[in-house]
Amino acid sequence: MNPKLKDIISTMEQHGWDTVLLTDPKHIYYLTGYASDPHERFLGLVLQQSCEPFLLLPALDADVAAAASGGICILTHRDTDQPYDILKSRLEAPVGVLALEKSHMTLSRFEQLQETLSAHHYADIGPLLQDMRAVKSPHEISIMKEAVRIVEQVLTEGLRSVRPGVRELELVAELEYLMKKSGAQAPSFDTMVLTGSHTALPHGVPGMREIQEGDLLMFDLGVYYGGYASDITRTFAVGHLSAEARHIYDTVLAANLSAIAAVKPGVSYGSIDQAARSLIEQAGYGEAFLHRLGHGLGLDVHEAPFIHGLNNELLQPGAVFTIEPGIYIPGIGGVRIEDDVWVTEQGVEILTTFPKELTVLG
């Protein structure tokens, strides 16, 4: 049996869970190796202390699941079946405590489960899975390094299309074409290319604005590869920048480097945020740093841990997260510089290698 599945089953008695039902496709992939998007159809991985785990999934996916999941028992349902009745028929005993991913379970499905299984109590397995996912294995790190390599290759090639007059959305289309061409499964989020005044919007939406001389130009992009995400932001100059725009860039770069230098096992995530934020505040731009310093990275492009000043959790080897300070000034523009970092036994390895010094395009 998969060691991760064994770990969960071994903790079930400790938590008082007699049954676990996992329905998030990413967790099913994490625990079994089977990746799918079941759309509206039911997909579930069921664990009980007294029997072997099984997957209940659409019949049309049975062959792929059997090949990918390493011998786990496969049960299927057709579109005319009631999967909750099949689920109930295979459980060893009436369900007392059912552990679910509460953040993933919809109210509609919960009501169907309650009607069918009538569990006495519902627990949340989400925190346990979050803790497991927070520490990446060497194999996971190798996959994430490839996701980073692909996105940096895409950015390098995409920059060749930058010139005054090109629209933001044209660059988005080029980058996402290059992602697929380079072997990525998909973008890990909606690719962001912002120019000029749009760069002052931390989560701006690319549109038909054309690149102009004197613009700041921000790229925020990532890919999924092997089920794992990468995420990088770089900001460039198109022609000559104003003195203030250059000062903003230098301040953000200094904050990025300061935060990375603070990363090592045993320090708090809050202290890393402060290492970057204090520099930005000292430069007079504290109110313009509008978001947390970063977020965990893995099966989701945004996952725990979240790097902000109130997070007192301590870093542990195997954690992977982003460091992405930014300054956003309406009327001038914004700068964000984002790296993906891996906490090692010795300190930190920066997974992203794309140059960060201010680069002038065009």
mmCIF file of C-alpha atoms in Angstrom:
data_model
loop_
_atom_site.group_PDB
_atom_site.id
_atom_site.type_symbol
_atom_site.label_atom_id
_atom_site.label_comp_id
_atom_site.label_asym_id
_atom_site.label_seq_id
_atom_site.Cartn_x
_atom_site.Cartn_y
_atom_site.Cartn_z
ATOM 1 C CA MET A 1 0.000 0.000 0.000
ATOM 2 C CA ASN A 2 1.115 3.559 -0.707
ATOM 3 C CA PRO A 3 3.029 4.858 2.362
ATOM 4 C CA LYS A 4 0.934 8.022 2.407
ATOM 5 C CA LEU A 5 -2.245 5.971 2.608
ATOM 6 C CA LYS A 6 -0.708 3.923 5.412
ATOM 7 C CA ASP A 7 0.114 7.130 7.291
ATOM 8 C CA ILE A 8 -3.503 8.287 7.120
ATOM 9 C CA ILE A 9 -4.940 4.904 8.113
ATOM 10 C CA SER A 10 -2.525 4.664 11.044
ATOM 11 C CA THR A 11 -3.778 8.005 12.404
ATOM 12 C CA MET A 12 -7.493 7.290 11.985
ATOM 13 C CA GLU A 13 -7.874 5.583 15.354
ATOM 14 C CA GLN A 14 -5.934 8.388 17.032
ATOM 15 C CA HIS A 15 -8.390 10.923 15.605
ATOM 16 C CA GLY A 16 -11.453 8.782 16.242
ATOM 17 C CA TRP A 17 -12.348 8.433 12.547
ATOM 18 C CA ASP A 18 -13.786 5.126 11.381
ATOM 19 C CA THR A 19 -14.147 6.240 7.737
ATOM 20 C CA VAL A 20 -12.362 8.767 5.526
ATOM 21 C CA LEU A 21 -13.870 9.965 2.246
ATOM 22 C CA LEU A 22 -11.644 12.084 0.007
ATOM 23 C CA THR A 23 -13.213 13.790 -2.995
ATOM 24 C CA ASP A 24 -10.674 16.427 -4.061
ATOM 25 C CA PRO A 25 -9.041 15.101 -7.272
ATOM 26 C CA LYS A 26 -5.717 16.646 -6.239
ATOM 27 C CA HIS A 27 -5.674 14.713 -2.985
ATOM 28 C CA ILE A 28 -6.637 11.529 -4.788
ATOM 29 C CA TYR A 29 -3.706 12.092 -7.148
ATOM 30 C CA TYR A 30 -1.415 12.846 -4.196
ATOM 31 C CA LEU A 31 -2.357 9.624 -2.433
ATOM 32 C CA THR A 32 -2.817 7.201 -5.337
ATOM 33 C CA GLY A 33 -1.127 8.605 -8.454
ATOM 34 C CA TYR A 34 -4.456 8.716 -10.299
ATOM 35 C CA ALA A 35 -5.183 12.121 -11.823
ATOM 36 C CA SER A 36 -8.552 13.053 -13.274
ATOM 37 C CA ASP A 37 -11.181 15.718 -13.611
ATOM 38 C CA PRO A 38 -14.488 13.936 -13.014
ATOM 39 C CA HIS A 39 -16.481 17.099 -13.754
ATOM 40 C CA GLU A 40 -19.941 16.648 -12.244
ATOM 41 C CA ARG A 41 -19.528 12.897 -11.699
ATOM 42 C CA PHE A 42 -18.726 11.398 -8.300
ATOM 43 C CA LEU A 43 -15.111 10.562 -7.483
ATOM 44 C CA GLY A 44 -14.116 9.346 -4.041
ATOM 45 C CA LEU A 45 -11.285 7.590 -2.243
ATOM 46 C CA VAL A 46 -12.504 5.663 0.798
ATOM 47 C CA LEU A 47 -10.361 4.542 3.724
ATOM 48 C CA GLN A 48 -11.437 2.413 6.673
ATOM 49 C CA GLN A 49 -9.306 0.817 9.354
ATOM 50 C CA SER A 50 -10.845 -2.599 8.798
ATOM 51 C CA CYS A 51 -10.592 -2.972 5.002
ATOM 52 C CA GLU A 52 -8.496 -2.089 1.979
ATOM 53 C CA PRO A 53 -8.890 1.404 0.509
ATOM 54 C CA PHE A 54 -10.968 1.715 -2.640
ATOM 55 C CA LEU A 55 -11.673 4.271 -5.337
ATOM 56 C CA LEU A 56 -15.235 4.856 -6.502
ATOM 57 C CA LEU A 57 -15.215 6.586 -9.863
ATOM 58 C CA PRO A 58 -16.998 6.892 -13.220
ATOM 59 C CA ALA A 59 -16.906 3.676 -15.247
ATOM 60 C CA LEU A 60 -15.496 5.522 -18.247
ATOM 61 C CA ASP A 61 -12.299 6.226 -16.257
ATOM 62 C CA ALA A 62 -11.765 2.718 -14.867
ATOM 63 C CA ASP A 63 -8.915 1.626 -17.153
ATOM 64 C CA VAL A 64 -6.897 4.804 -16.621
ATOM 65 C CA ALA A 65 -7.416 4.606 -12.860
ATOM 66 C CA ALA A 66 -6.368 0.977 -12.668
ATOM 67 C CA ALA A 67 -3.179 1.687 -14.603
ATOM 68 C CA ALA A 68 -2.233 4.736 -12.524
ATOM 69 C CA SER A 69 -3.205 3.839 -8.975
ATOM 70 C CA GLY A 70 -0.848 0.984 -8.213
ATOM 71 C CA GLY A 71 -3.276 -1.847 -7.537
ATOM 72 C CA ILE A 72 -5.807 -0.028 -5.369
ATOM 73 C CA CYS A 73 -9.321 -1.516 -5.527
ATOM 74 C CA ILE A 74 -11.462 0.187 -8.200
ATOM 75 C CA LEU A 75 -15.267 0.419 -8.028
ATOM 76 C CA THR A 76 -17.234 2.120 -10.753
ATOM 77 C CA HIS A 77 -20.571 3.763 -11.359
ATOM 78 C CA ARG A 78 -22.372 4.550 -14.586
ATOM 79 C CA ASP A 79 -24.271 7.735 -15.274
ATOM 80 C CA THR A 80 -27.570 6.026 -14.428
ATOM 81 C CA ASP A 81 -26.293 4.669 -11.087
ATOM 82 C CA GLN A 82 -26.560 6.245 -7.663
ATOM 83 C CA PRO A 83 -22.909 6.348 -6.473
ATOM 84 C CA TYR A 84 -23.892 7.049 -2.865
ATOM 85 C CA ASP A 85 -25.800 3.768 -2.699
ATOM 86 C CA ILE A 86 -22.751 1.928 -4.096
ATOM 87 C CA LEU A 87 -20.616 3.667 -1.498
ATOM 88 C CA LYS A 88 -22.905 2.621 1.338
ATOM 89 C CA SER A 89 -23.007 -0.981 0.166
ATOM 90 C CA ARG A 90 -19.221 -1.296 0.341
ATOM 91 C CA LEU A 91 -18.665 0.161 3.803
ATOM 92 C CA GLU A 92 -17.851 -2.372 6.498
ATOM 93 C CA ALA A 93 -20.241 -0.994 9.107
ATOM 94 C CA PRO A 94 -22.524 1.963 9.814
ATOM 95 C CA VAL A 95 -20.464 5.131 9.774
ATOM 96 C CA GLY A 96 -19.896 6.767 13.138
ATOM 97 C CA VAL A 97 -17.336 9.507 12.383
ATOM 98 C CA LEU A 98 -16.762 10.382 8.751
ATOM 99 C CA ALA A 99 -13.705 12.527 7.930
ATOM 100 C CA LEU A 100 -14.077 14.776 4.893
ATOM 101 C CA GLU A 101 -12.237 17.645 3.229
ATOM 102 C CA LYS A 102 -14.653 20.281 4.477
ATOM 103 C CA SER A 103 -13.202 23.005 2.273
ATOM 104 C CA HIS A 104 -13.875 20.895 -0.825
ATOM 105 C CA MET A 105 -17.212 19.251 0.018
ATOM 106 C CA THR A 106 -20.198 21.073 -1.471
ATOM 107 C CA LEU A 107 -23.397 21.455 0.516
ATOM 108 C CA SER A 108 -25.300 19.487 -2.123
ATOM 109 C CA ARG A 109 -22.981 16.484 -1.877
ATOM 110 C CA PHE A 110 -22.863 16.690 1.886
ATOM 111 C CA GLU A 111 -26.661 16.485 2.037
ATOM 112 C CA GLN A 112 -26.585 13.420 -0.228
ATOM 113 C CA LEU A 113 -23.973 11.772 1.975
ATOM 114 C CA GLN A 114 -25.906 12.523 5.121
ATOM 115 C CA GLU A 115 -29.096 11.117 3.643
ATOM 116 C CA THR A 116 -27.342 7.934 2.491
ATOM 117 C CA LEU A 117 -24.796 7.243 5.241
ATOM 118 C CA SER A 118 -26.326 9.015 8.254
ATOM 119 C CA ALA A 119 -22.950 9.430 9.959
ATOM 120 C CA HIS A 120 -23.112 10.479 13.608
ATOM 121 C CA HIS A 121 -20.382 13.084 13.258
ATOM 122 C CA TYR A 122 -18.273 14.751 10.547
ATOM 123 C CA ALA A 123 -14.608 15.610 11.007
ATOM 124 C CA ASP A 124 -12.239 17.635 8.842
ATOM 125 C CA ILE A 125 -9.225 15.805 7.430
ATOM 126 C CA GLY A 126 -8.070 18.974 5.688
ATOM 127 C CA PRO A 127 -5.484 20.039 8.318
ATOM 128 C CA LEU A 128 -3.846 16.593 8.284
ATOM 129 C CA LEU A 129 -3.537 16.645 4.492
ATOM 130 C CA GLN A 130 -2.272 20.221 4.627
ATOM 131 C CA ASP A 131 0.511 19.187 7.016
ATOM 132 C CA MET A 132 1.439 16.220 4.812
ATOM 133 C CA ARG A 133 1.568 18.335 1.676
ATOM 134 C CA ALA A 134 3.620 21.073 3.336
ATOM 135 C CA VAL A 135 6.736 18.842 3.401
ATOM 136 C CA LYS A 136 7.775 17.938 -0.131
ATOM 137 C CA SER A 137 9.659 14.734 -0.881
ATOM 138 C CA PRO A 138 12.772 14.715 -3.099
ATOM 139 C CA HIS A 139 10.594 13.325 -5.894
ATOM 140 C CA GLU A 140 8.125 16.182 -5.558
ATOM 141 C CA ILE A 141 10.980 18.700 -5.561
ATOM 142 C CA SER A 142 12.337 17.237 -8.790
ATOM 143 C CA ILE A 143 8.945 17.659 -10.445
ATOM 144 C CA MET A 144 8.644 21.235 -9.205
ATOM 145 C CA LYS A 145 12.107 22.062 -10.518
ATOM 146 C CA GLU A 146 10.963 20.941 -13.958
ATOM 147 C CA ALA A 147 7.818 23.090 -13.652
ATOM 148 C CA VAL A 148 10.087 26.041 -12.880
ATOM 149 C CA ARG A 149 12.433 25.228 -15.761
ATOM 150 C CA ILE A 150 9.514 25.167 -18.191
ATOM 151 C CA VAL A 151 8.026 28.469 -17.077
ATOM 152 C CA GLU A 152 11.400 30.196 -17.189
ATOM 153 C CA GLN A 153 11.956 28.883 -20.710
ATOM 154 C CA VAL A 154 8.509 30.196 -21.645
ATOM 155 C CA LEU A 155 9.281 33.635 -20.198
ATOM 156 C CA THR A 156 12.621 33.783 -22.002
ATOM 157 C CA GLU A 157 11.004 32.982 -25.345
ATOM 158 C CA GLY A 158 7.976 35.175 -24.721
ATOM 159 C CA LEU A 159 10.082 38.267 -24.108
ATOM 160 C CA ARG A 160 11.170 38.130 -27.746
ATOM 161 C CA SER A 161 7.661 39.299 -28.685
ATOM 162 C CA VAL A 162 7.814 42.441 -26.516
ATOM 163 C CA ARG A 163 7.844 45.716 -28.415
ATOM 164 C CA PRO A 164 5.865 48.958 -28.292
ATOM 165 C CA GLY A 165 2.386 48.504 -29.733
ATOM 166 C CA VAL A 166 1.930 44.880 -28.668
ATOM 167 C CA ARG A 167 -1.130 44.362 -26.471
ATOM 168 C CA GLU A 168 -1.169 42.631 -23.096
ATOM 169 C CA LEU A 169 -3.506 39.885 -24.292
ATOM 170 C CA GLU A 170 -1.330 39.178 -27.327
ATOM 171 C CA LEU A 171 1.552 38.390 -24.984
ATOM 172 C CA VAL A 172 -0.701 36.231 -22.787
ATOM 173 C CA ALA A 173 -1.722 34.205 -25.851
ATOM 174 C CA GLU A 174 1.909 33.765 -26.894
ATOM 175 C CA LEU A 175 3.010 32.675 -23.417
ATOM 176 C CA GLU A 176 0.224 30.132 -23.005
ATOM 177 C CA TYR A 177 0.947 28.704 -26.466
ATOM 178 C CA LEU A 178 4.604 28.341 -25.465
ATOM 179 C CA MET A 179 3.589 26.607 -22.226
ATOM 180 C CA LYS A 180 1.858 23.788 -24.084
ATOM 181 C CA LYS A 181 4.602 23.633 -26.695
ATOM 182 C CA SER A 182 7.178 23.272 -23.907
ATOM 183 C CA GLY A 183 5.446 20.330 -22.225
ATOM 184 C CA ALA A 184 3.366 21.994 -19.505
ATOM 185 C CA GLN A 185 -0.004 20.486 -18.611
ATOM 186 C CA ALA A 186 -1.610 23.911 -18.293
ATOM 187 C CA PRO A 187 -1.054 27.363 -16.830
ATOM 188 C CA SER A 188 -1.132 27.117 -13.039
ATOM 189 C CA PHE A 189 -3.323 30.259 -12.975
ATOM 190 C CA ASP A 190 -4.531 32.892 -15.418
ATOM 191 C CA THR A 191 -1.358 34.302 -16.974
ATOM 192 C CA MET A 192 -0.882 37.957 -16.116
ATOM 193 C CA VAL A 193 0.831 40.486 -18.389
ATOM 194 C CA LEU A 194 0.334 44.109 -17.334
ATOM 195 C CA THR A 195 1.901 47.254 -18.712
ATOM 196 C CA GLY A 196 2.077 50.919 -17.747
ATOM 197 C CA SER A 197 -0.547 52.050 -15.249
ATOM 198 C CA HIS A 198 -2.013 48.535 -15.128
ATOM 199 C CA THR A 199 1.060 47.316 -13.212
ATOM 200 C CA ALA A 200 -0.217 49.274 -10.184
ATOM 201 C CA LEU A 201 -2.994 46.643 -9.906
ATOM 202 C CA PRO A 202 -1.580 43.627 -8.003
ATOM 203 C CA HIS A 203 -4.184 41.325 -9.570
ATOM 204 C CA GLY A 204 -4.898 43.301 -12.707
ATOM 205 C CA VAL A 205 -6.594 41.647 -15.671
ATOM 206 C CA PRO A 206 -4.728 41.753 -19.000
ATOM 207 C CA GLY A 207 -6.569 43.603 -21.720
ATOM 208 C CA MET A 208 -6.038 45.532 -24.927
ATOM 209 C CA ARG A 209 -3.602 48.104 -23.531
ATOM 210 C CA GLU A 210 -0.570 48.491 -25.776
ATOM 211 C CA ILE A 211 2.997 48.544 -24.523
ATOM 212 C CA GLN A 212 4.491 52.022 -24.681
ATOM 213 C CA GLU A 213 7.958 53.490 -24.270
ATOM 214 C CA GLY A 214 8.638 54.289 -20.614
ATOM 215 C CA ASP A 215 6.309 51.571 -19.288
ATOM 216 C CA LEU A 216 6.879 49.135 -16.497
ATOM 217 C CA LEU A 217 5.936 45.683 -17.813
ATOM 218 C CA MET A 218 4.975 42.905 -15.384
ATOM 219 C CA PHE A 219 4.778 39.181 -16.126
ATOM 220 C CA ASP A 220 3.229 36.838 -13.530
ATOM 221 C CA LEU A 221 2.927 33.282 -14.814
ATOM 222 C CA GLY A 222 3.274 29.640 -13.879
ATOM 223 C CA VAL A 223 2.642 26.145 -15.183
ATOM 224 C CA TYR A 224 1.495 22.766 -13.984
ATOM 225 C CA TYR A 225 3.855 19.914 -14.708
ATOM 226 C CA GLY A 226 3.367 16.438 -13.269
ATOM 227 C CA GLY A 227 0.556 17.820 -11.123
ATOM 228 C CA TYR A 228 2.735 20.483 -9.443
ATOM 229 C CA ALA A 229 2.760 24.237 -9.914
ATOM 230 C CA SER A 230 5.403 26.864 -10.535
ATOM 231 C CA ASP A 231 4.872 30.611 -10.109
ATOM 232 C CA ILE A 232 7.191 33.468 -11.085
ATOM 233 C CA THR A 233 6.889 37.229 -11.452
ATOM 234 C CA ARG A 234 9.368 39.519 -13.147
ATOM 235 C CA THR A 235 9.001 43.214 -13.931
ATOM 236 C CA PHE A 236 10.824 44.906 -16.795
ATOM 237 C CA ALA A 237 11.362 48.384 -18.214
ATOM 238 C CA VAL A 238 10.339 49.266 -21.752
ATOM 239 C CA GLY A 239 12.769 52.003 -22.694
ATOM 240 C CA HIS A 240 13.663 54.743 -20.220
ATOM 241 C CA LEU A 241 12.016 54.685 -16.774
ATOM 242 C CA SER A 242 11.466 57.607 -14.429
ATOM 243 C CA ALA A 243 13.782 57.951 -11.447
ATOM 244 C CA GLU A 244 10.976 57.022 -9.046
ATOM 245 C CA ALA A 245 10.084 53.884 -10.997
ATOM 246 C CA ARG A 246 13.724 52.811 -10.841
ATOM 247 C CA HIS A 247 13.814 53.522 -7.095
ATOM 248 C CA ILE A 248 10.689 51.406 -6.604
ATOM 249 C CA TYR A 249 12.303 48.571 -8.534
ATOM 250 C CA ASP A 250 15.511 48.734 -6.502
ATOM 251 C CA THR A 251 13.488 48.738 -3.257
ATOM 252 C CA VAL A 252 11.454 45.675 -4.226
ATOM 253 C CA LEU A 253 14.581 43.812 -5.321
ATOM 254 C CA ALA A 254 16.285 44.588 -2.012
ATOM 255 C CA ALA A 255 13.198 43.349 -0.130
ATOM 256 C CA ASN A 256 13.126 40.145 -2.181
ATOM 257 C CA LEU A 257 16.800 39.430 -1.459
ATOM 258 C CA SER A 258 16.421 40.274 2.235
ATOM 259 C CA ALA A 259 13.528 37.849 2.652
ATOM 260 C CA ILE A 260 15.364 35.043 0.862
ATOM 261 C CA ALA A 261 18.407 35.600 3.077
ATOM 262 C CA ALA A 262 16.165 35.153 6.151
ATOM 263 C CA VAL A 263 14.927 31.700 5.100
ATOM 264 C CA LYS A 264 16.208 28.774 7.153
ATOM 265 C CA PRO A 265 14.680 25.970 9.225
ATOM 266 C CA GLY A 266 13.335 27.047 12.593
ATOM 267 C CA VAL A 267 12.565 30.705 11.865
ATOM 268 C CA SER A 268 8.970 31.917 11.647
ATOM 269 C CA TYR A 269 7.154 32.774 8.461
ATOM 270 C CA GLY A 270 6.248 36.091 10.060
ATOM 271 C CA SER A 271 9.919 36.998 10.422
ATOM 272 C CA ILE A 272 10.488 36.429 6.701
ATOM 273 C CA ASP A 273 7.605 38.748 5.866
ATOM 274 C CA GLN A 274 9.083 41.351 8.203
ATOM 275 C CA ALA A 275 12.522 41.061 6.602
ATOM 276 C CA ALA A 276 11.022 42.270 3.330
ATOM 277 C CA ARG A 277 8.324 44.601 4.665
ATOM 278 C CA SER A 278 10.673 46.580 6.921
ATOM 279 C CA LEU A 279 12.851 47.573 3.952
ATOM 280 C CA ILE A 280 9.832 48.703 1.968
ATOM 281 C CA GLU A 281 8.516 50.672 4.957
ATOM 282 C CA GLN A 282 11.886 52.327 5.501
ATOM 283 C CA ALA A 283 11.845 53.469 1.875
ATOM 284 C CA GLY A 284 8.464 55.119 2.466
ATOM 285 C CA TYR A 285 6.334 52.654 0.532
ATOM 286 C CA GLY A 286 4.853 50.598 3.357
ATOM 287 C CA GLU A 287 1.245 51.428 2.447
ATOM 288 C CA ALA A 288 1.934 50.406 -1.144
ATOM 289 C CA PHE A 289 2.906 46.820 -0.225
ATOM 290 C CA LEU A 290 -0.675 45.586 -0.306
ATOM 291 C CA HIS A 291 -0.394 41.826 0.171
ATOM 292 C CA ARG A 292 1.347 39.069 2.119
ATOM 293 C CA LEU A 293 4.906 38.217 1.165
ATOM 294 C CA GLY A 294 4.054 34.846 -0.344
ATOM 295 C CA HIS A 295 2.269 31.513 -0.261
ATOM 296 C CA GLY A 296 2.939 27.802 -0.297
ATOM 297 C CA LEU A 297 3.341 26.073 -3.630
ATOM 298 C CA GLY A 298 2.699 22.485 -4.666
ATOM 299 C CA LEU A 299 -0.373 20.687 -5.955
ATOM 300 C CA ASP A 300 -2.083 24.083 -5.752
ATOM 301 C CA VAL A 301 -0.497 27.313 -6.854
ATOM 302 C CA HIS A 302 -1.748 28.855 -3.590
ATOM 303 C CA GLU A 303 -1.601 26.516 -0.612
ATOM 304 C CA ALA A 304 -0.368 26.527 2.963
ATOM 305 C CA PRO A 305 1.769 27.980 4.396
ATOM 306 C CA PHE A 306 0.855 31.628 3.875
ATOM 307 C CA ILE A 307 3.717 34.023 4.532
ATOM 308 C CA HIS A 308 2.451 37.047 6.460
ATOM 309 C CA GLY A 309 3.401 38.906 9.603
ATOM 310 C CA LEU A 310 1.023 37.049 11.912
ATOM 311 C CA ASN A 311 2.113 33.538 10.918
ATOM 312 C CA ASN A 312 4.259 32.266 13.798
ATOM 313 C CA GLU A 313 4.598 28.773 12.352
ATOM 314 C CA LEU A 314 8.242 27.700 12.036
ATOM 315 C CA LEU A 315 9.846 26.713 8.750
ATOM 316 C CA GLN A 316 10.742 23.070 8.312
ATOM 317 C CA PRO A 317 12.882 21.388 5.662
ATOM 318 C CA GLY A 318 10.844 20.397 2.616
ATOM 319 C CA ALA A 319 8.617 23.477 2.572
ATOM 320 C CA VAL A 320 8.245 25.247 -0.779
ATOM 321 C CA PHE A 321 6.786 28.719 -1.047
ATOM 322 C CA THR A 322 6.974 32.002 -2.938
ATOM 323 C CA ILE A 323 8.627 35.246 -1.942
ATOM 324 C CA GLU A 324 7.017 38.104 -3.852
ATOM 325 C CA PRO A 325 7.253 41.607 -2.384
ATOM 326 C CA GLY A 326 5.654 44.378 -4.393
ATOM 327 C CA ILE A 327 5.055 48.115 -4.488
ATOM 328 C CA TYR A 328 2.072 49.563 -6.371
ATOM 329 C CA ILE A 329 1.697 53.312 -6.992
ATOM 330 C CA PRO A 330 -1.312 54.564 -8.991
ATOM 331 C CA GLY A 331 -0.178 56.849 -11.796
ATOM 332 C CA ILE A 332 3.353 55.452 -11.787
ATOM 333 C CA GLY A 333 2.962 51.688 -11.851
ATOM 334 C CA GLY A 334 3.928 48.666 -9.853
ATOM 335 C CA VAL A 335 6.838 46.294 -9.382
ATOM 336 C CA ARG A 336 6.681 42.722 -8.078
ATOM 337 C CA ILE A 337 9.559 40.235 -8.053
ATOM 338 C CA GLU A 338 8.614 36.650 -7.197
ATOM 339 C CA ASP A 339 10.763 33.606 -6.591
ATOM 340 C CA ASP A 340 9.971 30.013 -5.628
ATOM 341 C CA VAL A 341 12.126 28.800 -2.729
ATOM 342 C CA TRP A 342 12.712 25.421 -1.076
ATOM 343 C CA VAL A 343 13.695 25.117 2.577
ATOM 344 C CA THR A 344 16.574 22.640 2.935
ATOM 345 C CA GLU A 345 18.343 21.216 5.976
ATOM 346 C CA GLN A 346 21.115 23.755 5.397
ATOM 347 C CA GLY A 347 18.973 26.801 4.604
ATOM 348 C CA VAL A 348 17.320 27.641 1.308
ATOM 349 C CA GLU A 349 17.540 26.764 -2.375
ATOM 350 C CA ILE A 350 16.071 29.248 -4.840
ATOM 351 C CA LEU A 351 14.260 27.219 -7.485
ATOM 352 C CA THR A 352 13.711 30.167 -9.825
ATOM 353 C CA THR A 353 16.874 31.352 -11.573
ATOM 354 C CA PHE A 354 15.585 33.975 -14.017
ATOM 355 C CA PRO A 355 17.649 37.187 -13.630
ATOM 356 C CA LYS A 356 16.203 39.838 -11.290
ATOM 357 C CA GLU A 357 18.309 42.883 -12.078
ATOM 358 C CA LEU A 358 16.319 45.562 -13.904
ATOM 359 C CA THR A 359 16.249 44.646 -17.589
ATOM 360 C CA VAL A 360 15.350 47.211 -20.237
ATOM 361 C CA LEU A 361 13.446 45.775 -23.200
ATOM 362 C CA GLY A 362 13.120 47.324 -26.610
#
